[in-house]
GROMACS .gro file of N, CA and C in nm:
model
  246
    1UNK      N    1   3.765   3.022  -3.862
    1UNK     CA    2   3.644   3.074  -3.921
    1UNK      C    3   3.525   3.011  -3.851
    2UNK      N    4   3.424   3.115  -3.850
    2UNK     CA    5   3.321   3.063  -3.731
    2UNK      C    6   3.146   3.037  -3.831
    3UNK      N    7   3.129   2.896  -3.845
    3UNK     CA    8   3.036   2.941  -3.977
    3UNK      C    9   2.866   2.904  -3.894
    4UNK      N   10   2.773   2.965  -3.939
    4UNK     CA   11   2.647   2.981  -3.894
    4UNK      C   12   2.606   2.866  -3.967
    5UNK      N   13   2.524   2.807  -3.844
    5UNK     CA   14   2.443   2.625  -3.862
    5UNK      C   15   2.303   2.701  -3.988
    6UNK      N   16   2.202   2.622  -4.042
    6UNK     CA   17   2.150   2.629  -4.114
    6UNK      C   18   2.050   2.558  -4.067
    7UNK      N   19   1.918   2.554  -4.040
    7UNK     CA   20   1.823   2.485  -4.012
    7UNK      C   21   1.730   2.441  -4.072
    8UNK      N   22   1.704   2.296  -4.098
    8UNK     CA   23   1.616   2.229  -4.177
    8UNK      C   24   1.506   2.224  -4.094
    9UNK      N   25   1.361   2.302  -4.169
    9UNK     CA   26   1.248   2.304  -4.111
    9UNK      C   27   1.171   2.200  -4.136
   10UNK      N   28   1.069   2.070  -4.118
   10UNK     CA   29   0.991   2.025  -4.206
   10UNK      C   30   0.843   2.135  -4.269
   11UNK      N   31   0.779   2.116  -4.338
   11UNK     CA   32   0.695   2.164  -4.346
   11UNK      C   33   0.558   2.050  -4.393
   12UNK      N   34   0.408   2.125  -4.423
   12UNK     CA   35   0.305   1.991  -4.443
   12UNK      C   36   0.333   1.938  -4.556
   13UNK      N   37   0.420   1.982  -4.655
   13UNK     CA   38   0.472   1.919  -4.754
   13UNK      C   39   0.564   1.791  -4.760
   14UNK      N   40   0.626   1.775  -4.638
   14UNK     CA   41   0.680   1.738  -4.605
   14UNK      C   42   0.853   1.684  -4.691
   15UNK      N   43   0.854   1.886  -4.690
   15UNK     CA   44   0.961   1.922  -4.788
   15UNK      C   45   1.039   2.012  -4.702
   16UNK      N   46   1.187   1.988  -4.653
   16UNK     CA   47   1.227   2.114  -4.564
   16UNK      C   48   1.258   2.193  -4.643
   17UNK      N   49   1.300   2.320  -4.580
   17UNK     CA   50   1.335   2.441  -4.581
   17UNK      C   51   1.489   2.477  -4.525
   18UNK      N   52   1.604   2.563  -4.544
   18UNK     CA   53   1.670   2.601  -4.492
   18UNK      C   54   1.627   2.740  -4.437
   19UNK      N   55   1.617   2.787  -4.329
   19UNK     CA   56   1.668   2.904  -4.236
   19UNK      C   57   1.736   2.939  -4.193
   20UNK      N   58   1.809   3.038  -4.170
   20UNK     CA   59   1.923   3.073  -4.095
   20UNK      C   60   1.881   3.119  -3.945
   21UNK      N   61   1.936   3.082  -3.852
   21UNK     CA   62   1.923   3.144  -3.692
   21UNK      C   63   1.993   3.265  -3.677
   22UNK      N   64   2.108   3.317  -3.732
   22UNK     CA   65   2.197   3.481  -3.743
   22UNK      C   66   2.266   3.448  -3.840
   23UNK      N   67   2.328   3.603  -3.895
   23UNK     CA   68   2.435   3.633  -3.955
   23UNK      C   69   2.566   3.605  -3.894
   24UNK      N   70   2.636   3.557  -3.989
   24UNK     CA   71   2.786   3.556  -4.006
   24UNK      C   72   2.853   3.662  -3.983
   25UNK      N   73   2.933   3.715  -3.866
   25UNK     CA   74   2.991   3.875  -3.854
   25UNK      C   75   3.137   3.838  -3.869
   26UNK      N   76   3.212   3.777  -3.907
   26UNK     CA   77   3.352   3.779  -3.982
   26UNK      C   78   3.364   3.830  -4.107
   27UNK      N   79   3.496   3.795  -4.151
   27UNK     CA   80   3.541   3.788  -4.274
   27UNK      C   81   3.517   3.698  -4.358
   28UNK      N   82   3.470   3.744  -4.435
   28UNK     CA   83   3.393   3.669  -4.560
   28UNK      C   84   3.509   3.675  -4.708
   29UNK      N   85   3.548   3.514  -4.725
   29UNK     CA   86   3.670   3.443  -4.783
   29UNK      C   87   3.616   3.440  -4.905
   30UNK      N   88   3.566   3.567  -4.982
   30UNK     CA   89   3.560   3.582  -5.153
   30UNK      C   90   3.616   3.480  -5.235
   31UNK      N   91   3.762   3.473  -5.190
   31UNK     CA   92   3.827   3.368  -5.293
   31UNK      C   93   3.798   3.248  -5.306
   32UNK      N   94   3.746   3.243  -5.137
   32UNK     CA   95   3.718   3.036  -5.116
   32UNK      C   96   3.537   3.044  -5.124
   33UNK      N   97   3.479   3.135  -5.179
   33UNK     CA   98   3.327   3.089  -5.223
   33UNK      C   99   3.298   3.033  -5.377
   34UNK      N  100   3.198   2.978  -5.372
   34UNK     CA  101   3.181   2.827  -5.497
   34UNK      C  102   3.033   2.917  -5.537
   35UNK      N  103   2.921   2.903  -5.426
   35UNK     CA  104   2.832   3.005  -5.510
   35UNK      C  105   2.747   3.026  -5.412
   36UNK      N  106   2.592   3.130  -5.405
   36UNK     CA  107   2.522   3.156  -5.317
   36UNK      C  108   2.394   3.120  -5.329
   37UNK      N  109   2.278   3.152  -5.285
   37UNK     CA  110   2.157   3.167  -5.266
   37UNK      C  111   2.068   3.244  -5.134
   38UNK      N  112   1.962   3.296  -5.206
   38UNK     CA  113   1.880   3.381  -5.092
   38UNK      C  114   1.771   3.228  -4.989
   39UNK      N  115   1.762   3.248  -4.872
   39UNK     CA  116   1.680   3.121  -4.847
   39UNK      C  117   1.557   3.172  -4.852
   40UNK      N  118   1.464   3.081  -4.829
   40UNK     CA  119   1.302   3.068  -4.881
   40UNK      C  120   1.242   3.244  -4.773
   41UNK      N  121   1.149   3.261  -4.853
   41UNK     CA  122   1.087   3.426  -4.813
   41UNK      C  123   0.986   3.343  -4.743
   42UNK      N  124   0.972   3.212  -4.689
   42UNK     CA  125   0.878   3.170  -4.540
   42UNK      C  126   0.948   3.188  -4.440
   43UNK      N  127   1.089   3.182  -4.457
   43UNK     CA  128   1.208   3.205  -4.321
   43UNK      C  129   1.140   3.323  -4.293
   44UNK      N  130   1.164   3.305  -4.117
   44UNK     CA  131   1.117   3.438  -4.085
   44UNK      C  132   1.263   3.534  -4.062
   45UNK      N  133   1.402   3.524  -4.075
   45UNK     CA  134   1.442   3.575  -4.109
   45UNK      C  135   1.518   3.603  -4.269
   46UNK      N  136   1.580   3.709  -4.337
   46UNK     CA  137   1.592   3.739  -4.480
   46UNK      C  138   1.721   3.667  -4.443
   47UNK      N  139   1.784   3.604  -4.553
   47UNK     CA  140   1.960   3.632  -4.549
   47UNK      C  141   1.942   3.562  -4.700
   48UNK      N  142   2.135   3.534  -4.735
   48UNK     CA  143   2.202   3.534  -4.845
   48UNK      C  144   2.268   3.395  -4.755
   49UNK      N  145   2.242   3.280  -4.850
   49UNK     CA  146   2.396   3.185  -4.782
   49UNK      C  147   2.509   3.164  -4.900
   50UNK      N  148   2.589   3.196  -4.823
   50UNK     CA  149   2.759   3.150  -4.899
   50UNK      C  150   2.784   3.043  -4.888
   51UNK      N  151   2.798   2.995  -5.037
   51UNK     CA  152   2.886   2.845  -4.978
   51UNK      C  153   2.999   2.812  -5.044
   52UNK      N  154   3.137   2.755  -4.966
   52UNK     CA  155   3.218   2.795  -5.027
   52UNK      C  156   3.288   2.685  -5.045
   53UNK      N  157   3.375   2.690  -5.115
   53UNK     CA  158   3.450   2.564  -5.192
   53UNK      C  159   3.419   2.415  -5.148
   54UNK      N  160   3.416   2.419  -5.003
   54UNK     CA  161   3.429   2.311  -4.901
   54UNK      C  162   3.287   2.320  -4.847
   55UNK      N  163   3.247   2.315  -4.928
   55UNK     CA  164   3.084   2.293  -4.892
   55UNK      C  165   3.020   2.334  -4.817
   56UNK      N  166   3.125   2.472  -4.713
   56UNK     CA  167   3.045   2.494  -4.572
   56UNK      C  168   2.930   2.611  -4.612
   57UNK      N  169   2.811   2.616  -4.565
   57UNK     CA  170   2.717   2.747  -4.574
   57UNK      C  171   2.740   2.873  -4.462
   58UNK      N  172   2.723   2.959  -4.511
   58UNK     CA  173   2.780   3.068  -4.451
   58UNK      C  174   2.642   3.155  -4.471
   59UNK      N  175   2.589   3.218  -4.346
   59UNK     CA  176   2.502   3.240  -4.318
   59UNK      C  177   2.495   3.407  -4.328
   60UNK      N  178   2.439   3.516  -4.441
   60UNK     CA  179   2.523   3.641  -4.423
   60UNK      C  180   2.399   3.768  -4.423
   61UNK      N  181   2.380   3.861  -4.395
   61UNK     CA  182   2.296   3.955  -4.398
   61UNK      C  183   2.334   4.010  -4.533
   62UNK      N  184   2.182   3.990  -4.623
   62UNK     CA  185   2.176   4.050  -4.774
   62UNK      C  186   2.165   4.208  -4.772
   63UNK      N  187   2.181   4.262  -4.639
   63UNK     CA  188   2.196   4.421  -4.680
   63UNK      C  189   2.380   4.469  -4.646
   64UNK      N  190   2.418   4.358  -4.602
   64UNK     CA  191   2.552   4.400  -4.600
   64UNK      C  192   2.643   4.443  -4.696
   65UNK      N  193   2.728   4.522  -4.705
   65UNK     CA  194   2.790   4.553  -4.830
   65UNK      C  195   2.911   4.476  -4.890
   66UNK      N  196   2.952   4.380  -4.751
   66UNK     CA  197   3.059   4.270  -4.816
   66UNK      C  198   2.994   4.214  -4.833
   67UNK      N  199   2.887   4.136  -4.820
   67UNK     CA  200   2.764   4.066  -4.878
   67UNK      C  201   2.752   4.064  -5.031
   68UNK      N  202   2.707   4.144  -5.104
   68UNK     CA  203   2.660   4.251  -5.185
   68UNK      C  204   2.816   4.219  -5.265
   69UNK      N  205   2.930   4.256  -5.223
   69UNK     CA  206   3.066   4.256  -5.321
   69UNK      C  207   3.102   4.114  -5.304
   70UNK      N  208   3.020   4.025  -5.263
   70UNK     CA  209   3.080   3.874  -5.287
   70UNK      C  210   2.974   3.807  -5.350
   71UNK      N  211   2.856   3.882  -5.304
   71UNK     CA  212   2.771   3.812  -5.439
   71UNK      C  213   2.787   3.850  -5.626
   72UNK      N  214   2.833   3.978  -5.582
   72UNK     CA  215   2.900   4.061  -5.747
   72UNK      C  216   3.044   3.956  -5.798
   73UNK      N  217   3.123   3.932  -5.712
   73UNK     CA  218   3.247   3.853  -5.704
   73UNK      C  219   3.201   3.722  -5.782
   74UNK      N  220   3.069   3.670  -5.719
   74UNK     CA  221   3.104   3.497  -5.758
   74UNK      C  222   2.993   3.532  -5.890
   75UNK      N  223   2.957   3.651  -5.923
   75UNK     CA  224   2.806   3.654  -6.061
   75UNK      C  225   2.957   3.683  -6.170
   76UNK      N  226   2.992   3.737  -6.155
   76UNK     CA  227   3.147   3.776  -6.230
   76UNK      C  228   3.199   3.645  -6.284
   77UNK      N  229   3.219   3.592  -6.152
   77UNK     CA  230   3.313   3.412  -6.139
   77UNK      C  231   3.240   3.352  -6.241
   78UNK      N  232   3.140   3.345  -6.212
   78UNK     CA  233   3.016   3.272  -6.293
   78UNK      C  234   3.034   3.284  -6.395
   79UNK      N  235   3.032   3.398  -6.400
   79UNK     CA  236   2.964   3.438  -6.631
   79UNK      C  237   3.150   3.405  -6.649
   80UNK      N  238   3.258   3.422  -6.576
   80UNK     CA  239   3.377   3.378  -6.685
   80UNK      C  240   3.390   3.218  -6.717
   81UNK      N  241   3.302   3.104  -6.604
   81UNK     CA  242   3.302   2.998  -6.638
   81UNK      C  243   3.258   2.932  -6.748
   82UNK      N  244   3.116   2.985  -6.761
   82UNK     CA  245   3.020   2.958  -6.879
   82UNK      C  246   3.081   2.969  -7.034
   0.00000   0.00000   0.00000
């Protein structure tokens, strides 16, 4: 599995940021994700990161449609934990 680095920006806050540099174009391991988030709308690019059991972030395009059925997957996961 090939996972996309994540880049810590500083900013004058001197608070980073995560960005992503590209999308993730594999197979995306539904079973082995823990949970997601959209990164900050200053990134100049949009995405969704996966992160999955093992802590790795997975870097994914939020218009994708396996995207989209793994974020439905882990909101599902979610509400049966609670």
């Amino acid at each position: 599995m090939t996972i996309v680095v994540l880049t810590v920006k500083p900013r004058a806050t001197n608070v980073g940021r995560e960005c992503c540099q590209e999308y993730f174009k594999g197979a995306i391991p539904v079973k082995r994700l823990k949970t997601w988030y959209k990164t900050s709308a200053e990134c100049p690019m949009r995405a969704v990161v996966l992160v999955t059991v093992l802590g790795r972030s997975i870097c994914t395009n939020p218009d994708d449609l396996r995207v989209r059925k793994a974020i439905k997957y882990l909101k599902n996961t979610m509400k049966s934990h609670n």
